[in-house]
mmCIF file with all atom_site columns, C-alpha atoms in Angstrom:
data_model
loop_
_atom_site.group_PDB
_atom_site.id
_atom_site.type_symbol
_atom_site.label_atom_id
_atom_site.label_alt_id
_atom_site.label_comp_id
_atom_site.label_asym_id
_atom_site.label_entity_id
_atom_site.label_seq_id
_atom_site.pdbx_PDB_ins_code
_atom_site.Cartn_x
_atom_site.Cartn_y
_atom_site.Cartn_z
_atom_site.occupancy
_atom_site.B_iso_or_equiv
_atom_site.pdbx_formal_charge
_atom_site.auth_seq_id
_atom_site.auth_comp_id
_atom_site.auth_asym_id
_atom_site.auth_atom_id
_atom_site.pdbx_PDB_model_num
ATOM 1   C CA . MET P 1 1   ? -0.096  -0.122  -0.274  1.00 0.00 ? 1   MET P CA 1
ATOM 2   C CA . ASP P 1 2   ? 1.318   3.574   -0.755  1.00 0.00 ? 2   ASP P CA 1
ATOM 3   C CA . TYR P 1 3   ? 0.359   6.916   0.827   1.00 0.00 ? 3   TYR P CA 1
ATOM 4   C CA . THR P 1 4   ? -1.575  8.040   -2.300  1.00 0.00 ? 4   THR P CA 1
ATOM 5   C CA . ARG P 1 5   ? -3.968  4.447   -1.712  1.00 0.00 ? 5   ARG P CA 1
ATOM 6   C CA . ALA P 1 6   ? -4.412  5.321   1.901   1.00 0.00 ? 6   ALA P CA 1
ATOM 7   C CA . LYS P 1 7   ? -5.095  8.993   1.268   1.00 0.00 ? 7   LYS P CA 1
ATOM 8   C CA . TYR P 1 8   ? -7.952  8.202   -1.207  1.00 0.00 ? 8   TYR P CA 1
ATOM 9   C CA . PHE P 1 9   ? -9.412  5.301   0.897   1.00 0.00 ? 9   PHE P CA 1
ATOM 10  C CA . LEU P 1 10  ? -9.424  7.560   3.916   1.00 0.00 ? 10  LEU P CA 1
ATOM 11  C CA . ALA P 1 11  ? -11.221 10.246  1.692   1.00 0.00 ? 11  ALA P CA 1
ATOM 12  C CA . LEU P 1 12  ? -13.690 7.355   0.681   1.00 0.00 ? 12  LEU P CA 1
ATOM 13  C CA . ALA P 1 13  ? -14.067 5.868   4.186   1.00 0.00 ? 13  ALA P CA 1
ATOM 14  C CA . ARG P 1 14  ? -14.845 9.972   5.581   1.00 0.00 ? 14  ARG P CA 1
ATOM 15  C CA . THR P 1 15  ? -17.290 11.101  2.723   1.00 0.00 ? 15  THR P CA 1
ATOM 16  C CA . GLY P 1 16  ? -19.285 7.693   1.710   1.00 0.00 ? 16  GLY P CA 1
ATOM 17  C CA . SER P 1 17  ? -19.180 9.015   -1.843  1.00 0.00 ? 17  SER P CA 1
ATOM 18  C CA . VAL P 1 18  ? -16.624 8.521   -4.996  1.00 0.00 ? 18  VAL P CA 1
ATOM 19  C CA . THR P 1 19  ? -18.159 11.967  -6.154  1.00 0.00 ? 19  THR P CA 1
ATOM 20  C CA . ALA P 1 20  ? -17.526 13.889  -3.060  1.00 0.00 ? 20  ALA P CA 1
ATOM 21  C CA . ALA P 1 21  ? -14.145 12.122  -2.351  1.00 0.00 ? 21  ALA P CA 1
ATOM 22  C CA . ALA P 1 22  ? -13.130 12.881  -5.953  1.00 0.00 ? 22  ALA P CA 1
ATOM 23  C CA . GLU P 1 23  ? -14.159 16.664  -5.509  1.00 0.00 ? 23  GLU P CA 1
ATOM 24  C CA . GLN P 1 24  ? -11.991 16.820  -2.151  1.00 0.00 ? 24  GLN P CA 1
ATOM 25  C CA . LEU P 1 25  ? -9.010  14.885  -3.616  1.00 0.00 ? 25  LEU P CA 1
ATOM 26  C CA . GLY P 1 26  ? -8.994  17.073  -6.840  1.00 0.00 ? 26  GLY P CA 1
ATOM 27  C CA . ILE P 1 27  ? -9.294  13.994  -8.942  1.00 0.00 ? 27  ILE P CA 1
ATOM 28  C CA . THR P 1 28  ? -12.028 12.658  -11.541 1.00 0.00 ? 28  THR P CA 1
ATOM 29  C CA . GLN P 1 29  ? -14.415 10.021  -10.148 1.00 0.00 ? 29  GLN P CA 1
ATOM 30  C CA . PRO P 1 30  ? -13.325 7.446   -12.737 1.00 0.00 ? 30  PRO P CA 1
ATOM 31  C CA . ALA P 1 31  ? -9.545  7.767   -11.561 1.00 0.00 ? 31  ALA P CA 1
ATOM 32  C CA . LEU P 1 32  ? -11.012 7.190   -8.101  1.00 0.00 ? 32  LEU P CA 1
ATOM 33  C CA . SER P 1 33  ? -13.000 4.337   -8.626  1.00 0.00 ? 33  SER P CA 1
ATOM 34  C CA . ARG P 1 34  ? -10.062 2.723   -10.352 1.00 0.00 ? 34  ARG P CA 1
ATOM 35  C CA . GLN P 1 35  ? -7.735  3.340   -7.574  1.00 0.00 ? 35  GLN P CA 1
ATOM 36  C CA . LEU P 1 36  ? -10.378 1.966   -5.288  1.00 0.00 ? 36  LEU P CA 1
ATOM 37  C CA . ARG P 1 37  ? -10.821 -1.178  -7.353  1.00 0.00 ? 37  ARG P CA 1
ATOM 38  C CA . ARG P 1 38  ? -7.314  -1.659  -7.633  1.00 0.00 ? 38  ARG P CA 1
ATOM 39  C CA . PHE P 1 39  ? -6.441  -1.242  -3.854  1.00 0.00 ? 39  PHE P CA 1
ATOM 40  C CA . GLU P 1 40  ? -9.380  -3.882  -3.335  1.00 0.00 ? 40  GLU P CA 1
ATOM 41  C CA . GLU P 1 41  ? -7.567  -6.215  -5.759  1.00 0.00 ? 41  GLU P CA 1
ATOM 42  C CA . GLU P 1 42  ? -4.403  -5.615  -4.363  1.00 0.00 ? 42  GLU P CA 1
ATOM 43  C CA . LEU P 1 43  ? -5.532  -6.730  -0.597  1.00 0.00 ? 43  LEU P CA 1
ATOM 44  C CA . GLU P 1 44  ? -7.867  -9.292  -2.568  1.00 0.00 ? 44  GLU P CA 1
ATOM 45  C CA . LEU P 1 45  ? -10.674 -7.809  -0.077  1.00 0.00 ? 45  LEU P CA 1
ATOM 46  C CA . GLU P 1 46  ? -13.799 -5.710  -0.631  1.00 0.00 ? 46  GLU P CA 1
ATOM 47  C CA . LEU P 1 47  ? -13.627 -2.700  1.637   1.00 0.00 ? 47  LEU P CA 1
ATOM 48  C CA . PHE P 1 48  ? -16.894 -1.144  1.505   1.00 0.00 ? 48  PHE P CA 1
ATOM 49  C CA . GLU P 1 49  ? -20.688 -2.154  0.995   1.00 0.00 ? 49  GLU P CA 1
ATOM 50  C CA . ARG P 1 50  ? -21.955 -0.390  -2.041  1.00 0.00 ? 50  ARG P CA 1
ATOM 51  C CA . ALA P 1 51  ? -25.908 0.664   -2.176  1.00 0.00 ? 51  ALA P CA 1
ATOM 52  C CA . ALA P 1 52  ? -27.225 3.350   -4.358  1.00 0.00 ? 52  ALA P CA 1
ATOM 53  C CA . GLY P 1 53  ? -24.098 5.398   -4.989  1.00 0.00 ? 53  GLY P CA 1
ATOM 54  C CA . VAL P 1 54  ? -23.147 5.130   -1.223  1.00 0.00 ? 54  VAL P CA 1
ATOM 55  C CA . LEU P 1 55  ? -20.451 3.544   0.132   1.00 0.00 ? 55  LEU P CA 1
ATOM 56  C CA . ARG P 1 56  ? -20.047 2.092   3.908   1.00 0.00 ? 56  ARG P CA 1
ATOM 57  C CA . LEU P 1 57  ? -17.337 0.706   5.280   1.00 0.00 ? 57  LEU P CA 1
ATOM 58  C CA . ASN P 1 58  ? -17.478 -3.191  6.141   1.00 0.00 ? 58  ASN P CA 1
ATOM 59  C CA . GLU P 1 59  ? -15.522 -4.596  8.732   1.00 0.00 ? 59  GLU P CA 1
ATOM 60  C CA . ALA P 1 60  ? -12.172 -5.252  6.754   1.00 0.00 ? 60  ALA P CA 1
ATOM 61  C CA . GLY P 1 61  ? -12.600 -1.481  5.918   1.00 0.00 ? 61  GLY P CA 1
ATOM 62  C CA . LYS P 1 62  ? -13.058 -0.255  9.413   1.00 0.00 ? 62  LYS P CA 1
ATOM 63  C CA . ALA P 1 63  ? -9.895  -2.626  10.495  1.00 0.00 ? 63  ALA P CA 1
ATOM 64  C CA . LEU P 1 64  ? -8.036  -0.890  7.672   1.00 0.00 ? 64  LEU P CA 1
ATOM 65  C CA . ILE P 1 65  ? -8.570  2.734   8.872   1.00 0.00 ? 65  ILE P CA 1
ATOM 66  C CA . PRO P 1 66  ? -5.954  2.971   11.621  1.00 0.00 ? 66  PRO P CA 1
ATOM 67  C CA . VAL P 1 67  ? -3.414  1.417   9.277   1.00 0.00 ? 67  VAL P CA 1
ATOM 68  C CA . CYS P 1 68  ? -4.122  3.942   6.929   1.00 0.00 ? 68  CYS P CA 1
ATOM 69  C CA . GLN P 1 69  ? -4.122  6.963   9.099   1.00 0.00 ? 69  GLN P CA 1
ATOM 70  C CA . GLN P 1 70  ? -1.268  5.965   10.547  1.00 0.00 ? 70  GLN P CA 1
ATOM 71  C CA . LEU P 1 71  ? 0.811   5.710   7.234   1.00 0.00 ? 71  LEU P CA 1
ATOM 72  C CA . VAL P 1 72  ? -0.527  8.805   6.230   1.00 0.00 ? 72  VAL P CA 1
ATOM 73  C CA . ALA P 1 73  ? 0.473   10.658  9.266   1.00 0.00 ? 73  ALA P CA 1
ATOM 74  C CA . ASP P 1 74  ? 4.115   9.166   9.247   1.00 0.00 ? 74  ASP P CA 1
ATOM 75  C CA . ASN P 1 75  ? 4.206   10.502  5.369   1.00 0.00 ? 75  ASN P CA 1
ATOM 76  C CA . ASN P 1 76  ? 3.110   13.799  6.720   1.00 0.00 ? 76  ASN P CA 1
ATOM 77  C CA . GLU P 1 77  ? 5.626   13.893  9.455   1.00 0.00 ? 77  GLU P CA 1
ATOM 78  C CA . LEU P 1 78  ? 8.169   12.744  6.775   1.00 0.00 ? 78  LEU P CA 1
ATOM 79  C CA . ARG P 1 79  ? 7.688   15.571  4.650   1.00 0.00 ? 79  ARG P CA 1
ATOM 80  C CA . ARG P 1 80  ? 7.820   17.997  7.445   1.00 0.00 ? 80  ARG P CA 1
ATOM 81  C CA . ARG P 1 81  ? 11.171  16.513  8.524   1.00 0.00 ? 81  ARG P CA 1
ATOM 82  C CA . PHE P 1 82  ? 12.626  17.001  5.074   1.00 0.00 ? 82  PHE P CA 1
ATOM 83  C CA . GLN P 1 83  ? 11.303  20.286  4.406   1.00 0.00 ? 83  GLN P CA 1
ATOM 84  C CA . ARG P 1 84  ? 12.891  21.329  7.725   1.00 0.00 ? 84  ARG P CA 1
ATOM 85  C CA . CYS P 1 85  ? 16.143  19.468  6.990   1.00 0.00 ? 85  CYS P CA 1
ATOM 86  C CA . ASN P 1 86  ? 15.977  21.024  3.601   1.00 0.00 ? 86  ASN P CA 1
ATOM 87  C CA . ALA P 1 87  ? 15.705  24.550  5.072   1.00 0.00 ? 87  ALA P CA 1
ATOM 88  C CA . ALA P 1 88  ? 18.320  24.251  7.654   1.00 0.00 ? 88  ALA P CA 1
ATOM 89  C CA . ARG P 1 89  ? 20.454  22.264  4.948   1.00 0.00 ? 89  ARG P CA 1
ATOM 90  C CA . CYS P 1 90  ? 21.398  19.491  7.326   1.00 0.00 ? 90  CYS P CA 1
ATOM 91  C CA . ALA P 1 91  ? 21.980  15.750  6.982   1.00 0.00 ? 91  ALA P CA 1
ATOM 92  C CA . PRO P 1 92  ? 19.304  13.372  5.532   1.00 0.00 ? 92  PRO P CA 1
ATOM 93  C CA . CYS P 1 93  ? 16.689  12.923  7.884   1.00 0.00 ? 93  CYS P CA 1
ATOM 94  C CA . ARG P 1 94  ? 15.556  9.100   8.497   1.00 0.00 ? 94  ARG P CA 1
ATOM 95  C CA . TRP P 1 95  ? 12.055  7.602   8.708   1.00 0.00 ? 95  TRP P CA 1
ATOM 96  C CA . PRO P 1 96  ? 12.811  4.355   11.060  1.00 0.00 ? 96  PRO P CA 1
ATOM 97  C CA . GLN P 1 97  ? 8.945   3.275   10.802  1.00 0.00 ? 97  GLN P CA 1
ATOM 98  C CA . ARG P 1 98  ? 8.300   2.651   7.310   1.00 0.00 ? 98  ARG P CA 1
ATOM 99  C CA . ARG P 1 99  ? 9.531   -1.066  7.401   1.00 0.00 ? 99  ARG P CA 1
ATOM 100 C CA . GLN P 1 100 ? 7.755   -1.881  10.293  1.00 0.00 ? 100 GLN P CA 1
ATOM 101 C CA . LEU P 1 101 ? 4.407   -0.170  9.368   1.00 0.00 ? 101 LEU P CA 1
ATOM 102 C CA . SER P 1 102 ? 4.954   -2.476  5.832   1.00 0.00 ? 102 SER P CA 1
ATOM 103 C CA . ARG P 1 103 ? 5.341   -5.372  8.017   1.00 0.00 ? 103 ARG P CA 1
ATOM 104 C CA . ARG P 1 104 ? 2.283   -4.715  10.211  1.00 0.00 ? 104 ARG P CA 1
ATOM 105 C CA . PHE P 1 105 ? -0.087  -3.813  7.252   1.00 0.00 ? 105 PHE P CA 1
ATOM 106 C CA . TRP P 1 106 ? 0.595   -6.646  5.177   1.00 0.00 ? 106 TRP P CA 1
ATOM 107 C CA . ARG P 1 107 ? 0.658   -8.997  8.371   1.00 0.00 ? 107 ARG P CA 1
ATOM 108 C CA . LEU P 1 108 ? -2.929  -7.817  9.049   1.00 0.00 ? 108 LEU P CA 1
ATOM 109 C CA . SER P 1 109 ? -3.787  -8.164  5.204   1.00 0.00 ? 109 SER P CA 1
ATOM 110 C CA . SER P 1 110 ? -2.543  -11.675 5.037   1.00 0.00 ? 110 SER P CA 1
ATOM 111 C CA . LEU P 1 111 ? -4.672  -12.459 8.625   1.00 0.00 ? 111 LEU P CA 1
ATOM 112 C CA . MET P 1 112 ? -7.791  -10.805 7.053   1.00 0.00 ? 112 MET P CA 1
ATOM 113 C CA . ARG P 1 113 ? -7.476  -12.515 3.633   1.00 0.00 ? 113 ARG P CA 1
ATOM 114 C CA . ALA P 1 114 ? -7.241  -16.070 5.724   1.00 0.00 ? 114 ALA P CA 1
ATOM 115 C CA . GLY P 1 115 ? -10.113 -15.634 7.916   1.00 0.00 ? 115 GLY P CA 1
ATOM 116 C CA . GLN P 1 116 ? -7.868  -15.164 11.070  1.00 0.00 ? 116 GLN P CA 1
ATOM 117 C CA . PHE P 1 117 ? -8.231  -11.887 11.738  1.00 0.00 ? 117 PHE P CA 1
ATOM 118 C CA . ARG P 1 118 ? -11.216 -11.331 14.141  1.00 0.00 ? 118 ARG P CA 1
ATOM 119 C CA . PHE P 1 119 ? -13.111 -7.807  14.153  1.00 0.00 ? 119 PHE P CA 1
#
C-alpha cells in the first residue's frame, strides 16, 4: 500500500461517496473508482458495502482505517522533517517506522485474507 491509496481510501471512508471524495481530492471520479478497485484487488478484500451510490465501510474497511491513518500521518511527518532539513541544510533525515509499518500492514492483510483476523 502506498501513501496515495491510503489517502484516497480515507477520503472515501470519510465521505461515503466516490463523487464527493474525488472532488475533495481534486481528481476525477473514474480515476478514484479505478484506484479503489485496484486497492481492493491488491488486498484481495472488499472494503466497502455499495448501495445506491453510497459507500459504507465493511468490517475489513473499518479494520484498515487506523493502518491508513498511521501511514498518512507518518508520511506527513516525513515530509515536514525533510522540509525542515532542507531549510536548515542539515544531514538527511531518516524514517525508521516505514519497514515496521509495512510489515504490520501486510501481516494484517494476510490475516484478513486467511480469515484469521477477528473484528
